[in-house]
């Protein structure tokens, strides 16, 4: 019975109403006031004869149709209420005297980019461990300049700053310059080809999200989220995207630090697209023996035993930025 009571809480059709439906379907007559009658009538699963006053259960097919309709109406109503929420909260907030909003909402929409930048700057000043920034859209040199000093100061304080760009940003000279400036200071950068949400998460405690609820343009503002459960969820989403992304390599090493030769780098690029040594030799105009000799030489310099280790090194090496 305890199981039934737990399942019954907030159910579409309480257990007592289901039992009563079975009794009515079996032809049993039940007196008015029997527990469950009101629910059956409200859901349209039982119909009362206007003359005799007797209650009769509708057929199962009709009952399913009635229940589906009830659920659909409830969902539609919930969506209407959810859509009204921002307007209601803004109205309530506007009716409070300044400074009396002692219980701020866990999510507040910030109007305009200036308001967003002010709060992000404040969050940056109080960050303690990590900042996760996902920036899928185009980034202008002016926009990047506004955040450069702020991020550099966080890195100086030992804050981990991870930035995820869309792969198209690799063709943006301004983003290239930012990576070259920030990477030596400890900033981490990756790119992802698939779509992702614009957001910045600070210490899993607060986050800033591009608006998706109202369909406003990005420059109109952003949501400031302070619910710890939501922020932790967003941080996990970012981490999953980060794990699937490709490193945006550090600036190319100085000449004295370069391990590979131009030919070896050309060979490694061919290997990474799936070509074997015979195909690489033909494509580059060398013999297969020469190709193998260059791979052996590079493995020796790096202390690797297999070509697989060599390909993995190449996948994360800043030397991919050379040539």
PDB file of C-alpha atoms in Angstrom:
ATOM      1  CA  UNK A   1       0.000   0.000   0.000  1.00  0.00           C
ATOM      2  CA  UNK A   2       2.901   2.354   0.724  1.00  0.00           C
ATOM      3  CA  UNK A   3       4.108   1.818  -2.861  1.00  0.00           C
ATOM      4  CA  UNK A   4       0.668   2.675  -4.200  1.00  0.00           C
ATOM      5  CA  UNK A   5       0.497   5.829  -2.084  1.00  0.00           C
ATOM      6  CA  UNK A   6       3.931   6.983  -3.272  1.00  0.00           C
ATOM      7  CA  UNK A   7       3.019   6.345  -6.901  1.00  0.00           C
ATOM      8  CA  UNK A   8      -0.356   7.989  -6.382  1.00  0.00           C
ATOM      9  CA  UNK A   9       1.065  11.388  -5.401  1.00  0.00           C
ATOM     10  CA  UNK A  10       0.379  13.817  -8.242  1.00  0.00           C
ATOM     11  CA  UNK A  11      -0.660  10.987 -10.548  1.00  0.00           C
ATOM     12  CA  UNK A  12      -2.724  11.498 -13.679  1.00  0.00           C
ATOM     13  CA  UNK A  13      -5.249   8.982 -12.336  1.00  0.00           C
ATOM     14  CA  UNK A  14      -4.976   8.085  -8.614  1.00  0.00           C
ATOM     15  CA  UNK A  15      -5.011   4.426  -7.608  1.00  0.00           C
ATOM     16  CA  UNK A  16      -8.400   4.709  -5.877  1.00  0.00           C
ATOM     17  CA  UNK A  17      -9.899   6.097  -9.098  1.00  0.00           C
ATOM     18  CA  UNK A  18      -8.411   3.207 -11.110  1.00  0.00           C
ATOM     19  CA  UNK A  19      -9.916   0.666  -8.722  1.00  0.00           C
ATOM     20  CA  UNK A  20     -13.275   2.417  -8.892  1.00  0.00           C
ATOM     21  CA  UNK A  21     -13.120   2.446 -12.717  1.00  0.00           C
ATOM     22  CA  UNK A  22     -12.683  -1.342 -12.659  1.00  0.00           C
ATOM     23  CA  UNK A  23     -15.711  -1.731 -10.383  1.00  0.00           C
ATOM     24  CA  UNK A  24     -17.866   0.431 -12.652  1.00  0.00           C
ATOM     25  CA  UNK A  25     -16.644  -1.411 -15.761  1.00  0.00           C
ATOM     26  CA  UNK A  26     -17.755  -4.675 -14.081  1.00  0.00           C
ATOM     27  CA  UNK A  27     -21.275  -3.228 -13.761  1.00  0.00           C
ATOM     28  CA  UNK A  28     -21.145  -2.493 -10.050  1.00  0.00           C
ATOM     29  CA  UNK A  29     -23.248   0.386  -8.760  1.00  0.00           C
ATOM     30  CA  UNK A  30     -21.421   2.718  -6.389  1.00  0.00           C
ATOM     31  CA  UNK A  31     -22.951   5.386  -4.137  1.00  0.00           C
ATOM     32  CA  UNK A  32     -22.276   9.093  -4.488  1.00  0.00           C
ATOM     33  CA  UNK A  33     -19.266  10.286  -2.506  1.00  0.00           C
ATOM     34  CA  UNK A  34     -17.245   7.124  -3.110  1.00  0.00           C
ATOM     35  CA  UNK A  35     -13.523   8.094  -3.201  1.00  0.00           C
ATOM     36  CA  UNK A  36     -12.381   8.454  -6.810  1.00  0.00           C
ATOM     37  CA  UNK A  37     -15.744   9.382  -8.351  1.00  0.00           C
ATOM     38  CA  UNK A  38     -14.897  13.080  -8.711  1.00  0.00           C
ATOM     39  CA  UNK A  39     -11.640  12.288 -10.512  1.00  0.00           C
ATOM     40  CA  UNK A  40     -13.299   9.841 -12.919  1.00  0.00           C
ATOM     41  CA  UNK A  41     -15.981  12.359 -13.793  1.00  0.00           C
ATOM     42  CA  UNK A  42     -13.479  15.191 -14.139  1.00  0.00           C
ATOM     43  CA  UNK A  43     -11.308  13.095 -16.478  1.00  0.00           C
ATOM     44  CA  UNK A  44     -14.359  11.997 -18.469  1.00  0.00           C
ATOM     45  CA  UNK A  45     -13.795   8.317 -17.671  1.00  0.00           C
ATOM     46  CA  UNK A  46     -17.219   7.864 -16.100  1.00  0.00           C
ATOM     47  CA  UNK A  47     -20.564   9.304 -17.231  1.00  0.00           C
ATOM     48  CA  UNK A  48     -23.612   9.779 -14.988  1.00  0.00           C
ATOM     49  CA  UNK A  49     -27.045   8.973 -16.423  1.00  0.00           C
ATOM     50  CA  UNK A  50     -29.165  12.154 -16.096  1.00  0.00           C
ATOM     51  CA  UNK A  51     -32.338  10.160 -15.351  1.00  0.00           C
ATOM     52  CA  UNK A  52     -31.217   7.374 -13.036  1.00  0.00           C
ATOM     53  CA  UNK A  53     -28.165   9.137 -11.689  1.00  0.00           C
ATOM     54  CA  UNK A  54     -26.125   5.951 -12.111  1.00  0.00           C
ATOM     55  CA  UNK A  55     -22.447   6.219 -13.011  1.00  0.00           C
ATOM     56  CA  UNK A  56     -21.135   4.198 -15.968  1.00  0.00           C
ATOM     57  CA  UNK A  57     -17.488   3.643 -16.992  1.00  0.00           C
ATOM     58  CA  UNK A  58     -16.612   4.612 -20.575  1.00  0.00           C
ATOM     59  CA  UNK A  59     -14.761   2.106 -22.806  1.00  0.00           C
ATOM     60  CA  UNK A  60     -10.980   1.797 -22.540  1.00  0.00           C
ATOM     61  CA  UNK A  61     -10.337   3.257 -25.984  1.00  0.00           C
ATOM     62  CA  UNK A  62     -12.433   6.279 -25.127  1.00  0.00           C
ATOM     63  CA  UNK A  63     -10.778   6.460 -21.699  1.00  0.00           C
ATOM     64  CA  UNK A  64      -7.308   6.593 -23.270  1.00  0.00           C
ATOM     65  CA  UNK A  65      -8.430   9.346 -25.619  1.00  0.00           C
ATOM     66  CA  UNK A  66      -9.802  11.367 -22.681  1.00  0.00           C
ATOM     67  CA  UNK A  67      -6.583  10.928 -20.672  1.00  0.00           C
ATOM     68  CA  UNK A  68      -4.405  11.949 -23.621  1.00  0.00           C
ATOM     69  CA  UNK A  69      -6.529  15.067 -24.025  1.00  0.00           C
ATOM     70  CA  UNK A  70      -6.146  15.877 -20.320  1.00  0.00           C
ATOM     71  CA  UNK A  71      -2.361  15.547 -20.545  1.00  0.00           C
ATOM     72  CA  UNK A  72      -2.217  17.649 -23.700  1.00  0.00           C
ATOM     73  CA  UNK A  73      -4.279  20.410 -22.107  1.00  0.00           C
ATOM     74  CA  UNK A  74      -2.101  20.350 -18.975  1.00  0.00           C
ATOM     75  CA  UNK A  75       1.092  20.621 -21.052  1.00  0.00           C
ATOM     76  CA  UNK A  76      -0.318  23.507 -23.092  1.00  0.00           C
ATOM     77  CA  UNK A  77      -1.347  25.312 -19.918  1.00  0.00           C
ATOM     78  CA  UNK A  78       2.076  24.772 -18.354  1.00  0.00           C
ATOM     79  CA  UNK A  79       3.785  26.210 -21.445  1.00  0.00           C
ATOM     80  CA  UNK A  80       1.527  29.262 -21.284  1.00  0.00           C
ATOM     81  CA  UNK A  81       2.393  29.780 -17.612  1.00  0.00           C
ATOM     82  CA  UNK A  82       6.103  29.310 -18.311  1.00  0.00           C
ATOM     83  CA  UNK A  83       5.959  31.868 -21.119  1.00  0.00           C
ATOM     84  CA  UNK A  84       4.283  34.339 -18.739  1.00  0.00           C
ATOM     85  CA  UNK A  85       6.960  33.891 -16.059  1.00  0.00           C
ATOM     86  CA  UNK A  86       9.480  36.546 -17.259  1.00  0.00           C
ATOM     87  CA  UNK A  87       6.768  39.193 -17.648  1.00  0.00           C
ATOM     88  CA  UNK A  88       5.324  38.411 -14.208  1.00  0.00           C
ATOM     89  CA  UNK A  89       8.751  38.557 -12.533  1.00  0.00           C
ATOM     90  CA  UNK A  90       9.634  41.811 -14.279  1.00  0.00           C
ATOM     91  CA  UNK A  91       6.314  43.283 -13.170  1.00  0.00           C
ATOM     92  CA  UNK A  92       6.863  42.170  -9.558  1.00  0.00           C
ATOM     93  CA  UNK A  93      10.417  43.493  -9.618  1.00  0.00           C
ATOM     94  CA  UNK A  94       9.246  46.849 -10.947  1.00  0.00           C
ATOM     95  CA  UNK A  95       6.738  47.167  -8.082  1.00  0.00           C
ATOM     96  CA  UNK A  96       9.394  46.760  -5.377  1.00  0.00           C
ATOM     97  CA  UNK A  97      11.214  49.830  -4.072  1.00  0.00           C
ATOM     98  CA  UNK A  98      14.888  49.936  -5.084  1.00  0.00           C
ATOM     99  CA  UNK A  99      17.025  47.644  -2.940  1.00  0.00           C
ATOM    100  CA  UNK A 100      14.124  45.674  -1.470  1.00  0.00           C
ATOM    101  CA  UNK A 101      14.464  42.609  -3.678  1.00  0.00           C
ATOM    102  CA  UNK A 102      15.858  40.598  -0.773  1.00  0.00           C
ATOM    103  CA  UNK A 103      15.267  37.234  -2.489  1.00  0.00           C
ATOM    104  CA  UNK A 104      16.606  37.638  -6.045  1.00  0.00           C
ATOM    105  CA  UNK A 105      15.573  35.177  -8.713  1.00  0.00           C
ATOM    106  CA  UNK A 106      17.951  32.336  -9.528  1.00  0.00           C
ATOM    107  CA  UNK A 107      17.822  33.507 -13.172  1.00  0.00           C
ATOM    108  CA  UNK A 108      17.588  37.120 -14.289  1.00  0.00           C
ATOM    109  CA  UNK A 109      17.610  38.496 -17.817  1.00  0.00           C
ATOM    110  CA  UNK A 110      20.139  41.305 -18.232  1.00  0.00           C
ATOM    111  CA  UNK A 111      19.109  43.912 -20.758  1.00  0.00           C
ATOM    112  CA  UNK A 112      21.875  44.974 -23.146  1.00  0.00           C
ATOM    113  CA  UNK A 113      25.524  44.027 -23.549  1.00  0.00           C
ATOM    114  CA  UNK A 114      26.733  46.732 -21.130  1.00  0.00           C
ATOM    115  CA  UNK A 115      24.819  45.166 -18.239  1.00  0.00           C
ATOM    116  CA  UNK A 116      26.104  41.723 -19.201  1.00  0.00           C
ATOM    117  CA  UNK A 117      29.726  42.893 -19.410  1.00  0.00           C
ATOM    118  CA  UNK A 118      29.522  44.637 -16.033  1.00  0.00           C
ATOM    119  CA  UNK A 119      28.332  41.501 -14.253  1.00  0.00           C
ATOM    120  CA  UNK A 120      30.803  39.261 -16.091  1.00  0.00           C
ATOM    121  CA  UNK A 121      33.596  41.601 -15.002  1.00  0.00           C
ATOM    122  CA  UNK A 122      32.355  41.392 -11.408  1.00  0.00           C
ATOM    123  CA  UNK A 123      32.223  37.594 -11.617  1.00  0.00           C
ATOM    124  CA  UNK A 124      35.769  37.563 -13.044  1.00  0.00           C
ATOM    125  CA  UNK A 125      37.032  39.603 -10.081  1.00  0.00           C
ATOM    126  CA  UNK A 126      35.615  37.073  -7.601  1.00  0.00           C
ATOM    127  CA  UNK A 127      36.397  33.856  -9.538  1.00  0.00           C
ATOM    128  CA  UNK A 128      38.373  31.367  -7.464  1.00  0.00           C
ATOM    129  CA  UNK A 129      39.068  28.248  -9.537  1.00  0.00           C
ATOM    130  CA  UNK A 130      37.904  28.056 -13.154  1.00  0.00           C
ATOM    131  CA  UNK A 131      36.101  29.835 -15.945  1.00  0.00           C
ATOM    132  CA  UNK A 132      34.499  27.967 -18.844  1.00  0.00           C
ATOM    133  CA  UNK A 133      33.675  30.134 -21.843  1.00  0.00           C
ATOM    134  CA  UNK A 134      31.869  28.840 -24.945  1.00  0.00           C
ATOM    135  CA  UNK A 135      31.891  31.340 -27.827  1.00  0.00           C
ATOM    136  CA  UNK A 136      30.392  29.878 -31.021  1.00  0.00           C
ATOM    137  CA  UNK A 137      29.667  33.150 -32.808  1.00  0.00           C
ATOM    138  CA  UNK A 138      31.936  35.573 -34.680  1.00  0.00           C
ATOM    139  CA  UNK A 139      34.271  37.606 -32.462  1.00  0.00           C
ATOM    140  CA  UNK A 140      35.380  41.095 -33.426  1.00  0.00           C
ATOM    141  CA  UNK A 141      38.787  42.520 -32.488  1.00  0.00           C
ATOM    142  CA  UNK A 142      37.046  45.149 -30.327  1.00  0.00           C
ATOM    143  CA  UNK A 143      35.059  42.512 -28.415  1.00  0.00           C
ATOM    144  CA  UNK A 144      38.160  40.401 -27.846  1.00  0.00           C
ATOM    145  CA  UNK A 145      40.108  43.428 -26.618  1.00  0.00           C
ATOM    146  CA  UNK A 146      37.463  44.093 -23.968  1.00  0.00           C
ATOM    147  CA  UNK A 147      37.998  40.658 -22.411  1.00  0.00           C
ATOM    148  CA  UNK A 148      41.771  40.348 -22.856  1.00  0.00           C
ATOM    149  CA  UNK A 149      42.850  42.274 -19.760  1.00  0.00           C
ATOM    150  CA  UNK A 150      40.138  40.649 -17.640  1.00  0.00           C
ATOM    151  CA  UNK A 151      41.174  37.106 -18.609  1.00  0.00           C
ATOM    152  CA  UNK A 152      44.891  37.883 -18.249  1.00  0.00           C
ATOM    153  CA  UNK A 153      44.308  39.026 -14.663  1.00  0.00           C
ATOM    154  CA  UNK A 154      42.430  35.815 -13.865  1.00  0.00           C
ATOM    155  CA  UNK A 155      45.297  33.733 -15.261  1.00  0.00           C
ATOM    156  CA  UNK A 156      47.753  35.703 -13.117  1.00  0.00           C
ATOM    157  CA  UNK A 157      45.679  34.782 -10.059  1.00  0.00           C
ATOM    158  CA  UNK A 158      45.896  31.092 -10.985  1.00  0.00           C
ATOM    159  CA  UNK A 159      42.356  30.778 -12.356  1.00  0.00           C
ATOM    160  CA  UNK A 160      41.972  28.128 -15.088  1.00  0.00           C
ATOM    161  CA  UNK A 161      40.487  29.817 -18.156  1.00  0.00           C
ATOM    162  CA  UNK A 162      39.119  27.486 -20.844  1.00  0.00           C
ATOM    163  CA  UNK A 163      37.669  28.968 -24.040  1.00  0.00           C
ATOM    164  CA  UNK A 164      35.786  27.019 -26.690  1.00  0.00           C
ATOM    165  CA  UNK A 165      35.450  28.553 -30.173  1.00  0.00           C
ATOM    166  CA  UNK A 166      33.676  27.310 -33.256  1.00  0.00           C
ATOM    167  CA  UNK A 167      36.059  25.839 -35.819  1.00  0.00           C
ATOM    168  CA  UNK A 168      35.290  28.756 -38.162  1.00  0.00           C
ATOM    169  CA  UNK A 169      37.173  31.037 -35.733  1.00  0.00           C
ATOM    170  CA  UNK A 170      40.422  29.550 -37.012  1.00  0.00           C
ATOM    171  CA  UNK A 171      40.002  31.847 -40.025  1.00  0.00           C
ATOM    172  CA  UNK A 172      39.614  34.954 -37.822  1.00  0.00           C
ATOM    173  CA  UNK A 173      42.943  36.855 -37.472  1.00  0.00           C
ATOM    174  CA  UNK A 174      41.686  38.620 -34.330  1.00  0.00           C
ATOM    175  CA  UNK A 175      41.024  35.292 -32.599  1.00  0.00           C
ATOM    176  CA  UNK A 176      44.427  34.005 -33.734  1.00  0.00           C
ATOM    177  CA  UNK A 177      46.070  37.031 -32.116  1.00  0.00           C
ATOM    178  CA  UNK A 178      44.144  36.472 -28.902  1.00  0.00           C
ATOM    179  CA  UNK A 179      45.210  32.834 -28.700  1.00  0.00           C
ATOM    180  CA  UNK A 180      48.847  33.755 -29.347  1.00  0.00           C
ATOM    181  CA  UNK A 181      48.698  36.355 -26.572  1.00  0.00           C
ATOM    182  CA  UNK A 182      46.786  34.318 -23.970  1.00  0.00           C
ATOM    183  CA  UNK A 183      48.146  30.792 -24.517  1.00  0.00           C
ATOM    184  CA  UNK A 184      51.638  31.558 -23.119  1.00  0.00           C
ATOM    185  CA  UNK A 185      49.937  32.982 -20.009  1.00  0.00           C
ATOM    186  CA  UNK A 186      48.129  29.667 -19.444  1.00  0.00           C
ATOM    187  CA  UNK A 187      44.870  30.121 -21.340  1.00  0.00           C
ATOM    188  CA  UNK A 188      43.465  26.961 -22.932  1.00  0.00           C
ATOM    189  CA  UNK A 189      41.676  27.091 -26.287  1.00  0.00           C
ATOM    190  CA  UNK A 190      39.836  24.492 -28.351  1.00  0.00           C
ATOM    191  CA  UNK A 191      37.549  24.477 -31.395  1.00  0.00           C
ATOM    192  CA  UNK A 192      34.423  22.439 -32.104  1.00  0.00           C
ATOM    193  CA  UNK A 193      32.767  21.906 -35.477  1.00  0.00           C
ATOM    194  CA  UNK A 194      29.263  21.116 -34.185  1.00  0.00           C
ATOM    195  CA  UNK A 195      26.888  23.818 -32.852  1.00  0.00           C
ATOM    196  CA  UNK A 196      26.976  24.718 -29.162  1.00  0.00           C
ATOM    197  CA  UNK A 197      25.416  27.242 -26.788  1.00  0.00           C
ATOM    198  CA  UNK A 198      27.008  30.589 -25.915  1.00  0.00           C
ATOM    199  CA  UNK A 199      27.765  30.609 -22.185  1.00  0.00           C
ATOM    200  CA  UNK A 200      30.308  31.543 -19.525  1.00  0.00           C
ATOM    201  CA  UNK A 201      30.420  29.548 -16.274  1.00  0.00           C
ATOM    202  CA  UNK A 202      32.311  30.749 -13.182  1.00  0.00           C
ATOM    203  CA  UNK A 203      33.326  28.183 -10.555  1.00  0.00           C
ATOM    204  CA  UNK A 204      30.161  26.170 -11.241  1.00  0.00           C
ATOM    205  CA  UNK A 205      28.354  28.802  -9.112  1.00  0.00           C
ATOM    206  CA  UNK A 206      27.103  31.329 -11.645  1.00  0.00           C
ATOM    207  CA  UNK A 207      26.691  31.401 -15.398  1.00  0.00           C
ATOM    208  CA  UNK A 208      25.786  33.725 -18.252  1.00  0.00           C
ATOM    209  CA  UNK A 209      23.692  32.333 -21.116  1.00  0.00           C
ATOM    210  CA  UNK A 210      22.617  33.680 -24.473  1.00  0.00           C
ATOM    211  CA  UNK A 211      18.839  34.074 -24.548  1.00  0.00           C
ATOM    212  CA  UNK A 212      16.938  31.119 -25.982  1.00  0.00           C
ATOM    213  CA  UNK A 213      13.609  31.574 -24.220  1.00  0.00           C
ATOM    214  CA  UNK A 214      12.371  34.692 -25.999  1.00  0.00           C
ATOM    215  CA  UNK A 215      14.378  34.417 -29.214  1.00  0.00           C
ATOM    216  CA  UNK A 216      16.010  37.807 -28.732  1.00  0.00           C
ATOM    217  CA  UNK A 217      19.208  38.662 -30.648  1.00  0.00           C
ATOM    218  CA  UNK A 218      22.484  38.125 -28.761  1.00  0.00           C
ATOM    219  CA  UNK A 219      23.148  41.855 -28.413  1.00  0.00           C
ATOM    220  CA  UNK A 220      19.864  42.293 -26.543  1.00  0.00           C
ATOM    221  CA  UNK A 221      21.362  40.775 -23.395  1.00  0.00           C
ATOM    222  CA  UNK A 222      21.823  37.459 -21.605  1.00  0.00           C
ATOM    223  CA  UNK A 223      20.553  35.396 -18.692  1.00  0.00           C
ATOM    224  CA  UNK A 224      22.463  35.514 -15.416  1.00  0.00           C
ATOM    225  CA  UNK A 225      21.981  32.143 -13.716  1.00  0.00           C
ATOM    226  CA  UNK A 226      22.791  31.643 -10.038  1.00  0.00           C
ATOM    227  CA  UNK A 227      21.111  28.334  -9.318  1.00  0.00           C
ATOM    228  CA  UNK A 228      23.987  26.017  -8.261  1.00  0.00           C
ATOM    229  CA  UNK A 229      22.347  22.894  -9.712  1.00  0.00           C
ATOM    230  CA  UNK A 230      21.828  24.554 -13.109  1.00  0.00           C
ATOM    231  CA  UNK A 231      25.361  25.978 -13.096  1.00  0.00           C
ATOM    232  CA  UNK A 232      26.837  22.560 -12.300  1.00  0.00           C
ATOM    233  CA  UNK A 233      24.798  21.067 -15.146  1.00  0.00           C
ATOM    234  CA  UNK A 234      26.018  23.749 -17.577  1.00  0.00           C
ATOM    235  CA  UNK A 235      29.606  23.125 -16.481  1.00  0.00           C
ATOM    236  CA  UNK A 236      29.173  19.413 -17.230  1.00  0.00           C
ATOM    237  CA  UNK A 237      27.728  20.260 -20.659  1.00  0.00           C
ATOM    238  CA  UNK A 238      30.728  22.484 -21.361  1.00  0.00           C
ATOM    239  CA  UNK A 239      33.129  19.740 -20.251  1.00  0.00           C
ATOM    240  CA  UNK A 240      31.519  17.220 -22.594  1.00  0.00           C
ATOM    241  CA  UNK A 241      31.870  19.665 -25.483  1.00  0.00           C
ATOM    242  CA  UNK A 242      35.448  20.461 -24.460  1.00  0.00           C
ATOM    243  CA  UNK A 243      36.376  16.782 -24.452  1.00  0.00           C
ATOM    244  CA  UNK A 244      35.106  16.423 -28.036  1.00  0.00           C
ATOM    245  CA  UNK A 245      36.868  19.564 -29.281  1.00  0.00           C
ATOM    246  CA  UNK A 246      40.293  19.923 -30.930  1.00  0.00           C
ATOM    247  CA  UNK A 247      43.125  21.808 -29.277  1.00  0.00           C
ATOM    248  CA  UNK A 248      43.947  25.201 -30.690  1.00  0.00           C
ATOM    249  CA  UNK A 249      47.652  24.746 -30.470  1.00  0.00           C
ATOM    250  CA  UNK A 250      50.040  27.022 -28.668  1.00  0.00           C
ATOM    251  CA  UNK A 251      52.048  29.496 -30.737  1.00  0.00           C
ATOM    252  CA  UNK A 252      54.636  27.846 -32.972  1.00  0.00           C
ATOM    253  CA  UNK A 253      57.839  27.016 -31.090  1.00  0.00           C
ATOM    254  CA  UNK A 254      61.068  28.895 -31.606  1.00  0.00           C
ATOM    255  CA  UNK A 255      63.405  27.527 -34.277  1.00  0.00           C
ATOM    256  CA  UNK A 256      65.685  25.927 -31.682  1.00  0.00           C
ATOM    257  CA  UNK A 257      62.743  23.971 -30.222  1.00  0.00           C
ATOM    258  CA  UNK A 258      61.385  22.550 -33.479  1.00  0.00           C
ATOM    259  CA  UNK A 259      61.777  18.757 -33.637  1.00  0.00           C
ATOM    260  CA  UNK A 260      60.319  17.894 -37.043  1.00  0.00           C
ATOM    261  CA  UNK A 261      61.478  18.799 -40.537  1.00  0.00           C
ATOM    262  CA  UNK A 262      59.144  20.198 -43.239  1.00  0.00           C
ATOM    263  CA  UNK A 263      59.140  16.807 -44.990  1.00  0.00           C
ATOM    264  CA  UNK A 264      58.331  14.959 -41.776  1.00  0.00           C
ATOM    265  CA  UNK A 265      55.439  17.326 -41.131  1.00  0.00           C
ATOM    266  CA  UNK A 266      54.141  16.700 -44.653  1.00  0.00           C
ATOM    267  CA  UNK A 267      54.342  12.941 -44.035  1.00  0.00           C
ATOM    268  CA  UNK A 268      52.474  13.263 -40.723  1.00  0.00           C
ATOM    269  CA  UNK A 269      49.689  15.250 -42.344  1.00  0.00           C
ATOM    270  CA  UNK A 270      49.278  12.491 -44.917  1.00  0.00           C
ATOM    271  CA  UNK A 271      49.219   9.850 -42.184  1.00  0.00           C
ATOM    272  CA  UNK A 272      46.468  11.727 -40.320  1.00  0.00           C
ATOM    273  CA  UNK A 273      44.139  11.613 -43.327  1.00  0.00           C
ATOM    274  CA  UNK A 274      44.528   7.837 -43.527  1.00  0.00           C
ATOM    275  CA  UNK A 275      47.194   7.345 -46.212  1.00  0.00           C
ATOM    276  CA  UNK A 276      49.719   4.530 -45.855  1.00  0.00           C
ATOM    277  CA  UNK A 277      53.427   4.904 -46.547  1.00  0.00           C
ATOM    278  CA  UNK A 278      53.152   3.689 -50.145  1.00  0.00           C
ATOM    279  CA  UNK A 279      50.477   6.280 -50.897  1.00  0.00           C
ATOM    280  CA  UNK A 280      52.449   8.997 -49.123  1.00  0.00           C
ATOM    281  CA  UNK A 281      55.587   8.164 -51.113  1.00  0.00           C
ATOM    282  CA  UNK A 282      53.671   8.479 -54.368  1.00  0.00           C
ATOM    283  CA  UNK A 283      51.972  11.729 -53.331  1.00  0.00           C
ATOM    284  CA  UNK A 284      55.185  13.394 -52.159  1.00  0.00           C
ATOM    285  CA  UNK A 285      57.473  12.007 -54.883  1.00  0.00           C
ATOM    286  CA  UNK A 286      59.742   9.912 -52.655  1.00  0.00           C
ATOM    287  CA  UNK A 287      60.356   6.209 -52.246  1.00  0.00           C
ATOM    288  CA  UNK A 288      58.595   4.283 -49.500  1.00  0.00           C
ATOM    289  CA  UNK A 289      62.026   3.589 -47.979  1.00  0.00           C
ATOM    290  CA  UNK A 290      62.707   7.322 -47.693  1.00  0.00           C
ATOM    291  CA  UNK A 291      59.338   7.936 -46.067  1.00  0.00           C
ATOM    292  CA  UNK A 292      59.985   5.187 -43.544  1.00  0.00           C
ATOM    293  CA  UNK A 293      63.483   6.528 -42.820  1.00  0.00           C
ATOM    294  CA  UNK A 294      62.116   9.989 -41.990  1.00  0.00           C
ATOM    295  CA  UNK A 295      59.474   8.543 -39.692  1.00  0.00           C
ATOM    296  CA  UNK A 296      62.111   6.416 -37.963  1.00  0.00           C
ATOM    297  CA  UNK A 297      64.333   9.483 -37.528  1.00  0.00           C
ATOM    298  CA  UNK A 298      61.512  11.504 -35.927  1.00  0.00           C
ATOM    299  CA  UNK A 299      60.523   8.629 -33.636  1.00  0.00           C
ATOM    300  CA  UNK A 300      64.115   8.463 -32.476  1.00  0.00           C
ATOM    301  CA  UNK A 301      64.265  12.177 -31.707  1.00  0.00           C
ATOM    302  CA  UNK A 302      61.094  11.965 -29.653  1.00  0.00           C
ATOM    303  CA  UNK A 303      61.895   8.641 -27.994  1.00  0.00           C
ATOM    304  CA  UNK A 304      58.855   6.875 -29.454  1.00  0.00           C
ATOM    305  CA  UNK A 305      58.670   3.225 -30.411  1.00  0.00           C
ATOM    306  CA  UNK A 306      55.650   3.231 -32.739  1.00  0.00           C
ATOM    307  CA  UNK A 307      54.096   5.318 -35.476  1.00  0.00           C
ATOM    308  CA  UNK A 308      50.907   5.430 -33.381  1.00  0.00           C
ATOM    309  CA  UNK A 309      52.765   7.338 -30.653  1.00  0.00           C
ATOM    310  CA  UNK A 310      54.105   9.652 -33.322  1.00  0.00           C
ATOM    311  CA  UNK A 311      50.629  10.393 -34.715  1.00  0.00           C
ATOM    312  CA  UNK A 312      49.308  11.102 -31.219  1.00  0.00           C
ATOM    313  CA  UNK A 313      52.182  13.530 -30.593  1.00  0.00           C
ATOM    314  CA  UNK A 314      51.413  15.256 -33.870  1.00  0.00           C
ATOM    315  CA  UNK A 315      47.714  15.573 -33.006  1.00  0.00           C
ATOM    316  CA  UNK A 316      48.491  17.864 -30.048  1.00  0.00           C
ATOM    317  CA  UNK A 317      51.774  19.404 -31.189  1.00  0.00           C
ATOM    318  CA  UNK A 318      52.135  23.147 -31.835  1.00  0.00           C
ATOM    319  CA  UNK A 319      54.371  22.170 -34.756  1.00  0.00           C
ATOM    320  CA  UNK A 320      51.160  21.543 -36.704  1.00  0.00           C
ATOM    321  CA  UNK A 321      50.979  25.333 -36.985  1.00  0.00           C
ATOM    322  CA  UNK A 322      54.255  25.469 -38.921  1.00  0.00           C
ATOM    323  CA  UNK A 323      54.590  25.616 -42.717  1.00  0.00           C
TER     324      UNK A 323
END
